[in-house]
N, CA, C and O atoms as a Tinker XYZ file with bonds, in Angstrom:
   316  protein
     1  N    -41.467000  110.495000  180.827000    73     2
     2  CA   -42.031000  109.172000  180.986000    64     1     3
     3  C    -42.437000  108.905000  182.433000    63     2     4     5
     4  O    -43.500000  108.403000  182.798000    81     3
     5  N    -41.385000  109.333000  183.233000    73     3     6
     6  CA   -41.818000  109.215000  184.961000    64     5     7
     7  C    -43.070000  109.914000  185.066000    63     6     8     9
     8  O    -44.048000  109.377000  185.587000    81     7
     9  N    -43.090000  110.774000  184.724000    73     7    10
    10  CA   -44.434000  111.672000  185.159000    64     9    11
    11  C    -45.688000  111.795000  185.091000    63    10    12    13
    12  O    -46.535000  112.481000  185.663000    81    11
    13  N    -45.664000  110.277000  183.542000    73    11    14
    14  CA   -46.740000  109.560000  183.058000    64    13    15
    15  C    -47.270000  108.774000  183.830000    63    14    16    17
    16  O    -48.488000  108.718000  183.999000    81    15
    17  N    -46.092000  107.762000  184.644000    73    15    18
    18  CA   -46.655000  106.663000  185.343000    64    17    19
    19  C    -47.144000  107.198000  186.253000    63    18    20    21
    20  O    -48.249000  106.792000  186.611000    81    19
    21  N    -46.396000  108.514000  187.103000    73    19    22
    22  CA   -46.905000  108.965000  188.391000    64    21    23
    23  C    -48.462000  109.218000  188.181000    63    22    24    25
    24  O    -49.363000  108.630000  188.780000    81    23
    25  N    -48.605000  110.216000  187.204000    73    23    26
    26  CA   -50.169000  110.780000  187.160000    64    25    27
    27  C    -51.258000  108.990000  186.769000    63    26    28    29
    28  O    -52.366000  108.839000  187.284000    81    27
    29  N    -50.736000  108.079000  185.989000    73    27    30
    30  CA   -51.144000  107.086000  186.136000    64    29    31
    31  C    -51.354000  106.388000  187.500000    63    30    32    33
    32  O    -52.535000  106.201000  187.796000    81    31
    33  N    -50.589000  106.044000  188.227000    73    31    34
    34  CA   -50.193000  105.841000  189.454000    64    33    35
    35  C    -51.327000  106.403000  190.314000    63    34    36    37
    36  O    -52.223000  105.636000  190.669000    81    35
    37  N    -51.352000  107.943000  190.744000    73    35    38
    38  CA   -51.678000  108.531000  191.200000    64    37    39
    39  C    -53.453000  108.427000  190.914000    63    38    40    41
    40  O    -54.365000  108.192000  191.706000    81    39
    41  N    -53.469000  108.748000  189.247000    73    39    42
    42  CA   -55.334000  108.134000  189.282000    64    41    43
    43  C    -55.731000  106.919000  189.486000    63    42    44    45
    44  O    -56.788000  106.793000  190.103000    81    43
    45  N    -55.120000  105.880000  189.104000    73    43    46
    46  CA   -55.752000  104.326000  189.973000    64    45    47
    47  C    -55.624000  104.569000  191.721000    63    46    48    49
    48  O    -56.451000  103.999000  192.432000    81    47
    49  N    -54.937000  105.125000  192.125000    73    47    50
    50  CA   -55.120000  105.352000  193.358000    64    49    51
    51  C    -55.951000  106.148000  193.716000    63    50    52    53
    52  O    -56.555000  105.831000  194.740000    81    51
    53  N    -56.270000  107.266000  193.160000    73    51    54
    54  CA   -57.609000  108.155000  193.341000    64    53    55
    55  C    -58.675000  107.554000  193.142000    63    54    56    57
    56  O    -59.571000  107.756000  193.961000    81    55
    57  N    -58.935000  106.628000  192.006000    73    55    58
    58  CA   -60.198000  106.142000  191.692000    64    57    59
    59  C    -60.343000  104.344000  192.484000    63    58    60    61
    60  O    -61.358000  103.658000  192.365000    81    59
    61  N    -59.343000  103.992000  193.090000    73    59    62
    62  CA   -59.480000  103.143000  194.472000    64    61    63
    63  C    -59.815000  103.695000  195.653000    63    62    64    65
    64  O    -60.430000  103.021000  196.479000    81    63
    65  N    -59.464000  104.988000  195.903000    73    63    66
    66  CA   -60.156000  105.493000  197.349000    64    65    67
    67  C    -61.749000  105.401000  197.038000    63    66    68    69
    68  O    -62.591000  104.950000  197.814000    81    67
    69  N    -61.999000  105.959000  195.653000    73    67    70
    70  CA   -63.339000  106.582000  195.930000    64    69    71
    71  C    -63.922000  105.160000  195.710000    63    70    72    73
    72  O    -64.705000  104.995000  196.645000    81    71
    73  N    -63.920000  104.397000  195.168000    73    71    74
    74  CA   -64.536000  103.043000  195.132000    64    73    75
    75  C    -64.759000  102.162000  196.779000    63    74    76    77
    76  O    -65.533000  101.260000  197.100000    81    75
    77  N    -63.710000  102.901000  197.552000    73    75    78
    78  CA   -63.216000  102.229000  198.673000    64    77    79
    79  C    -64.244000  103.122000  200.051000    63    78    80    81
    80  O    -64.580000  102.713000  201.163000    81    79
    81  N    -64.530000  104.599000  199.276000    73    79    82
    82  CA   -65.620000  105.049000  199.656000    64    81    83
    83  C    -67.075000  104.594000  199.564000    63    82    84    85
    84  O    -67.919000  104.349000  200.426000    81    83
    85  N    -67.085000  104.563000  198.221000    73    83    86
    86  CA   -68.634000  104.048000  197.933000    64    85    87
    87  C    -68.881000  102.944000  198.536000    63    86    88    89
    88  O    -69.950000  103.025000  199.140000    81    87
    89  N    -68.202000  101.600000  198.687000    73    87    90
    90  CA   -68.023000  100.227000  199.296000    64    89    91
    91  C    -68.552000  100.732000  200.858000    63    90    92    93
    92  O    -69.540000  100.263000  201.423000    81    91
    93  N    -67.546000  101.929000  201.482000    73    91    94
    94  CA   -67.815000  102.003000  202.997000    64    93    95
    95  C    -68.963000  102.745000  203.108000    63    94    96    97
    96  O    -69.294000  102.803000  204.292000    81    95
    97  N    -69.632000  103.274000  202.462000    73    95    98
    98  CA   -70.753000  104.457000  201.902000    64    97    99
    99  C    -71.901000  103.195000  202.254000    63    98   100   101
   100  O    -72.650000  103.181000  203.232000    81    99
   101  N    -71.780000  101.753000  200.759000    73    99   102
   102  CA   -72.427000  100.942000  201.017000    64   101   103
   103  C    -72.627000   99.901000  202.002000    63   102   104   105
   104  O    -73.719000   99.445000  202.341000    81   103
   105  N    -71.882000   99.679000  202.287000    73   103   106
   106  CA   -71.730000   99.052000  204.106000    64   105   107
   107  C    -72.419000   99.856000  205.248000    63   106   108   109
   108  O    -72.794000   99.293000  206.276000    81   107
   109  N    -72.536000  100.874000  205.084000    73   107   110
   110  CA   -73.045000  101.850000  206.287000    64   109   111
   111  C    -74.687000  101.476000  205.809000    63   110   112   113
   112  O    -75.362000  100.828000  206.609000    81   111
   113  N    -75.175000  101.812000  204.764000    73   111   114
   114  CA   -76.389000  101.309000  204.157000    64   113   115
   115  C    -77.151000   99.678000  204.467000    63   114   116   117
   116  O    -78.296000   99.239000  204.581000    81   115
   117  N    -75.989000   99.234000  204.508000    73   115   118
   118  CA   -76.558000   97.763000  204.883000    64   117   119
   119  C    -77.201000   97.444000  206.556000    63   118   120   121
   120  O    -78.183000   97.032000  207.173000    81   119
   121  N    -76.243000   97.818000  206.655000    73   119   122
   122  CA   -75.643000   97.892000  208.386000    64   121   123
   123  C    -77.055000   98.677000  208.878000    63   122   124   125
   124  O    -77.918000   98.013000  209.453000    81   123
   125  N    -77.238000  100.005000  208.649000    73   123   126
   126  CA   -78.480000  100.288000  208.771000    64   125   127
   127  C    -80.154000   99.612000  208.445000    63   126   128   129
   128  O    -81.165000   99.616000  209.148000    81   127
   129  N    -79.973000   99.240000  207.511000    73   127   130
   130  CA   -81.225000   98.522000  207.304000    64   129   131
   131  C    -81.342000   96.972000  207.611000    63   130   132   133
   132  O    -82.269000   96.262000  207.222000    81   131
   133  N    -80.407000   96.611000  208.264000    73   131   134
   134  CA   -80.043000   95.177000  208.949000    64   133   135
   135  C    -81.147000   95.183000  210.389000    63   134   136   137
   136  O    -82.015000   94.475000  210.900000    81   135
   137  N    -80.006000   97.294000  210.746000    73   135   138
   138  CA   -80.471000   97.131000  212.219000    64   137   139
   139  C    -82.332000   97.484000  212.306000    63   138   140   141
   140  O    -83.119000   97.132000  213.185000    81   139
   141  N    -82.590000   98.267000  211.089000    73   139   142
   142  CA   -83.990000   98.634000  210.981000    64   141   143
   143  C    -85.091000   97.643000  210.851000    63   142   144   145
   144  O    -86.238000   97.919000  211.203000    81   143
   145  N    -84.626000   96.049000  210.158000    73   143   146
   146  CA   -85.281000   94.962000  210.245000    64   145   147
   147  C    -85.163000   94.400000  211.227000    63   146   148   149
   148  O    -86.329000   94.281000  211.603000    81   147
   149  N    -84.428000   93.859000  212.086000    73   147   150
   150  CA   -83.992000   93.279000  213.494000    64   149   151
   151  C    -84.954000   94.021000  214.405000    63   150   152   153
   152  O    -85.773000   93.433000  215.110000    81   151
   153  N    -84.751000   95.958000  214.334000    73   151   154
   154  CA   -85.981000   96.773000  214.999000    64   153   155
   155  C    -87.542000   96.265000  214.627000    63   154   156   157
   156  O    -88.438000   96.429000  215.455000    81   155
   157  N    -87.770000   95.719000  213.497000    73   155   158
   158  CA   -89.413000   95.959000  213.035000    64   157   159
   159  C    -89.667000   94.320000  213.700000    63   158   160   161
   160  O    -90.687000   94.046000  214.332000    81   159
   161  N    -88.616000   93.368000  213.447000    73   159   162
   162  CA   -89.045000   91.968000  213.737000    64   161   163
   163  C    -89.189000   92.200000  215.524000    63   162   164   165
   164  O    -90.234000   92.147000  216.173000    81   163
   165  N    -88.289000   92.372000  215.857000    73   163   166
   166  CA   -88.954000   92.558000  217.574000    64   165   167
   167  C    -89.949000   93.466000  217.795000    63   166   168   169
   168  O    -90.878000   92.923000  218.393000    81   167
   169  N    -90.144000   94.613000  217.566000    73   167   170
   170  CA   -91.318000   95.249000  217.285000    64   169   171
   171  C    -92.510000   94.427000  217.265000    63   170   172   173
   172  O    -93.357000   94.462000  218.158000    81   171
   173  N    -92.587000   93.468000  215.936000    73   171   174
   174  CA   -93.849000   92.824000  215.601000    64   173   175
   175  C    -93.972000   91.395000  216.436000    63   174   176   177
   176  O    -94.898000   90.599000  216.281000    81   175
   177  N    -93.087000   91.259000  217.164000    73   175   178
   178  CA   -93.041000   90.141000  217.918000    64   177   179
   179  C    -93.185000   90.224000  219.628000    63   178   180   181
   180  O    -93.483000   89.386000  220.479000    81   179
   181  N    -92.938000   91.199000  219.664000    73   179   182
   182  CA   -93.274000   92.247000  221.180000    64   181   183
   183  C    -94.547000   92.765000  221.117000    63   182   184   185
   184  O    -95.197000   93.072000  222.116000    81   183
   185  N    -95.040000   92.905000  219.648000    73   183   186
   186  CA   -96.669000   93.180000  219.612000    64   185   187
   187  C    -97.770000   92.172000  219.601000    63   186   188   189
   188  O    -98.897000   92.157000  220.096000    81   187
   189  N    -96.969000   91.202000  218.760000    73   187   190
   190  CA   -98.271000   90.212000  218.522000    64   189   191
   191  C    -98.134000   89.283000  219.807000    63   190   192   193
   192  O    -99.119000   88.649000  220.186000    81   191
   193  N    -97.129000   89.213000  220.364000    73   191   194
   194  CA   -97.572000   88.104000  221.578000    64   193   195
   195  C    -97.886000   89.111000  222.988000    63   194   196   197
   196  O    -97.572000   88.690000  224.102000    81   195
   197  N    -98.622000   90.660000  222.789000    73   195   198
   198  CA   -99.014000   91.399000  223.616000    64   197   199
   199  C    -97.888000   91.459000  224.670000    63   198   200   201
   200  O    -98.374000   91.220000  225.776000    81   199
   201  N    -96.764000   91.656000  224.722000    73   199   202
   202  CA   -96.037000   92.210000  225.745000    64   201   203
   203  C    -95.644000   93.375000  226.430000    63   202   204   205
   204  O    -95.612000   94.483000  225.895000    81   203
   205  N    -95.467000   93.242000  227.126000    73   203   206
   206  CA   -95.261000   94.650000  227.822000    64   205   207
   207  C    -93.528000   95.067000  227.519000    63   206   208   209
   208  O    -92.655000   94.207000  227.641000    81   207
   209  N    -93.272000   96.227000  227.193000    73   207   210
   210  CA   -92.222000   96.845000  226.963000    64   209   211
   211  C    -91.625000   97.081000  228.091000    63   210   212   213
   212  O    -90.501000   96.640000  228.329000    81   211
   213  N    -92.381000   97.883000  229.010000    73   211   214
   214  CA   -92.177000   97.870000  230.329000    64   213   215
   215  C    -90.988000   96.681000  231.342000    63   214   216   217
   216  O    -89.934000   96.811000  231.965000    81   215
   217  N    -91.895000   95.623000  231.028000    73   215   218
   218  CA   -91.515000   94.535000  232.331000    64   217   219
   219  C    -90.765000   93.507000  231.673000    63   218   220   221
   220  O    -90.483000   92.580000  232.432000    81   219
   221  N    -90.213000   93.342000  230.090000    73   219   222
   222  CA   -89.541000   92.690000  229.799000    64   221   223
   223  C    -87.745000   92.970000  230.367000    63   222   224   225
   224  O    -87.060000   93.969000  230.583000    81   223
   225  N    -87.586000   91.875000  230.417000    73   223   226
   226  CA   -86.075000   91.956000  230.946000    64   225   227
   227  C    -84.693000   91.330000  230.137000    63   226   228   229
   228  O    -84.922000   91.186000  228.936000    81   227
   229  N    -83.762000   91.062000  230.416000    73   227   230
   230  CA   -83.223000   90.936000  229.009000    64   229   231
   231  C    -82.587000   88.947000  228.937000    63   230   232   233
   232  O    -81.951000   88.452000  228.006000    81   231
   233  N    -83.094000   88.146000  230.365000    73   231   234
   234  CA   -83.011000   87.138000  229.762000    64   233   235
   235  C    -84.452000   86.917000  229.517000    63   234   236   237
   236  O    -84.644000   85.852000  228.929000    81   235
   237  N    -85.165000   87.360000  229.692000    73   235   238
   238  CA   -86.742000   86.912000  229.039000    64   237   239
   239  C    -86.752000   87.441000  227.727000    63   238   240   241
   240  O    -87.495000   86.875000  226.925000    81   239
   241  N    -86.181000   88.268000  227.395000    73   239   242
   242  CA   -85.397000   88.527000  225.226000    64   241   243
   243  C    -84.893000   87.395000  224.888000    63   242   244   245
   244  O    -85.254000   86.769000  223.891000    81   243
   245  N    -83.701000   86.897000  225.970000    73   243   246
   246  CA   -83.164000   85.863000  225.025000    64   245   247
   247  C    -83.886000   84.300000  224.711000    63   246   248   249
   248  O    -83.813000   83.505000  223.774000    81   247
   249  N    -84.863000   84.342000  226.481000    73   247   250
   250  CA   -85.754000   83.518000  226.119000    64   249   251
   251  C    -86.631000   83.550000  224.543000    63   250   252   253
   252  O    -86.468000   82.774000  223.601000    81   251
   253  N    -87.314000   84.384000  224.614000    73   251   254
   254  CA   -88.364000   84.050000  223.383000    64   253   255
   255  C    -87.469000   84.136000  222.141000    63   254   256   257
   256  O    -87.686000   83.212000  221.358000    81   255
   257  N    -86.168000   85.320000  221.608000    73   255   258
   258  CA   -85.520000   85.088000  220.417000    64   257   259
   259  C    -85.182000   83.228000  220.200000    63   258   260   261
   260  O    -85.473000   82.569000  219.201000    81   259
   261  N    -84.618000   82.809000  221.247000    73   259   262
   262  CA   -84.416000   81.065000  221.181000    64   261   263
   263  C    -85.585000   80.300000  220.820000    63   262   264   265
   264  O    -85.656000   79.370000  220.016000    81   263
   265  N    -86.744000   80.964000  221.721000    73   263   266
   266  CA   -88.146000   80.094000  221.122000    64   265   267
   267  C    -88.494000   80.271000  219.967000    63   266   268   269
   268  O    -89.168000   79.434000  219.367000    81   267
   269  N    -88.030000   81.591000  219.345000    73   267   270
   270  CA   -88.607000   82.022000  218.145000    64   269   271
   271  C    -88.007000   81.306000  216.673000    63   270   272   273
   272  O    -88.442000   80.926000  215.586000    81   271
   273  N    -86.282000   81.429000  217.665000    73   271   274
   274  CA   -85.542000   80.785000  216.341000    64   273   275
   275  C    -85.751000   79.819000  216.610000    63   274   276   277
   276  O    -86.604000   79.564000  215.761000    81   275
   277  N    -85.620000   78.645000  217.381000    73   275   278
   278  CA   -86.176000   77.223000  216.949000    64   277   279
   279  C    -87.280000   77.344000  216.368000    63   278   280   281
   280  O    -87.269000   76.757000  215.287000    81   279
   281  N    -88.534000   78.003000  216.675000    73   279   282
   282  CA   -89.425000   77.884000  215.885000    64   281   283
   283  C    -89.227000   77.872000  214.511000    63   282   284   285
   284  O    -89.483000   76.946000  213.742000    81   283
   285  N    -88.728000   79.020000  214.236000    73   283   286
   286  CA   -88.481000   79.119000  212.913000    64   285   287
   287  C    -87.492000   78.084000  212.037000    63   286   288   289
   288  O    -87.847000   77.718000  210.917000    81   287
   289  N    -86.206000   77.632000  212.640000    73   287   290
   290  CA   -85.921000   76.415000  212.500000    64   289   291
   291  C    -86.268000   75.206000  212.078000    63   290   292   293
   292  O    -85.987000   74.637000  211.024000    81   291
   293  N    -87.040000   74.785000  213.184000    73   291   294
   294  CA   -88.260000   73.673000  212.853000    64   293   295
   295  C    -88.884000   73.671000  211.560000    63   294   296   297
   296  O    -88.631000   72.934000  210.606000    81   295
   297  N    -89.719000   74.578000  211.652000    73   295   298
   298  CA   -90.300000   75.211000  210.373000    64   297   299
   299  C    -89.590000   75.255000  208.943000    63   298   300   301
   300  O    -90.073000   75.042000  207.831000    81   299
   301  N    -88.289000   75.599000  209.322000    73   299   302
   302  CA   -87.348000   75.735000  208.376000    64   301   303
   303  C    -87.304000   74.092000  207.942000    63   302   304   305
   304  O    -87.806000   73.836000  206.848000    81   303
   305  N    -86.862000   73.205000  208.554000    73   303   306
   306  CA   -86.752000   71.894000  208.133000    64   305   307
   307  C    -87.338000   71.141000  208.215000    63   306   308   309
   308  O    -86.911000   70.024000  208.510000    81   307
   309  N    -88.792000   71.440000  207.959000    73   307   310
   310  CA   -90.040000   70.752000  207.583000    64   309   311
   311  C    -90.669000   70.871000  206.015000    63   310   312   313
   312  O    -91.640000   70.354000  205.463000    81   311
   313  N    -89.601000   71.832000  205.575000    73   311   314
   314  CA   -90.257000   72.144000  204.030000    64   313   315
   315  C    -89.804000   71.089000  203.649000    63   314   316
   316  O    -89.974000   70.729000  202.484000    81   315
């Protein structure tokens, strides 16, 4: 009877790691394509207002992300 529960025991615990895998499997997935959109939105926002890659600095980033998100903000609570 012990040896039942163990191998019982033992597969809910096997089949919680791997679930606990796939979960961290899927988190790594997210996490990546979070950072790949965040990349394309500055990208397209470093392009369309013609900036230079060069001579930007990093409170003139935080400048325009603030202009951008209020913008978008605004926008947001005007619908």
């Amino acid at each position: 009877m012990s040896v039942i529960i163990f191998n019982t025991i033992g597969g809910i615990i096997s089949n919680l790691e791997k679930q606990e895998a796939k979960l961290k499997q899927l988190n790594q997935k997210i996490k990546a394509e979070k950072n790949k959109i965040e990349q394309n939105l500055g990208k397209q926002i470093i392009r369309s207002a013609n900036l230079d890659y060069g001579t930007l600095t990093t409170p003139q980033i935080k400048m325009i992300a603030k202009k951008v998100a209020a913008f978008l903000n605004q926008a947001q609570n005007n619908r």
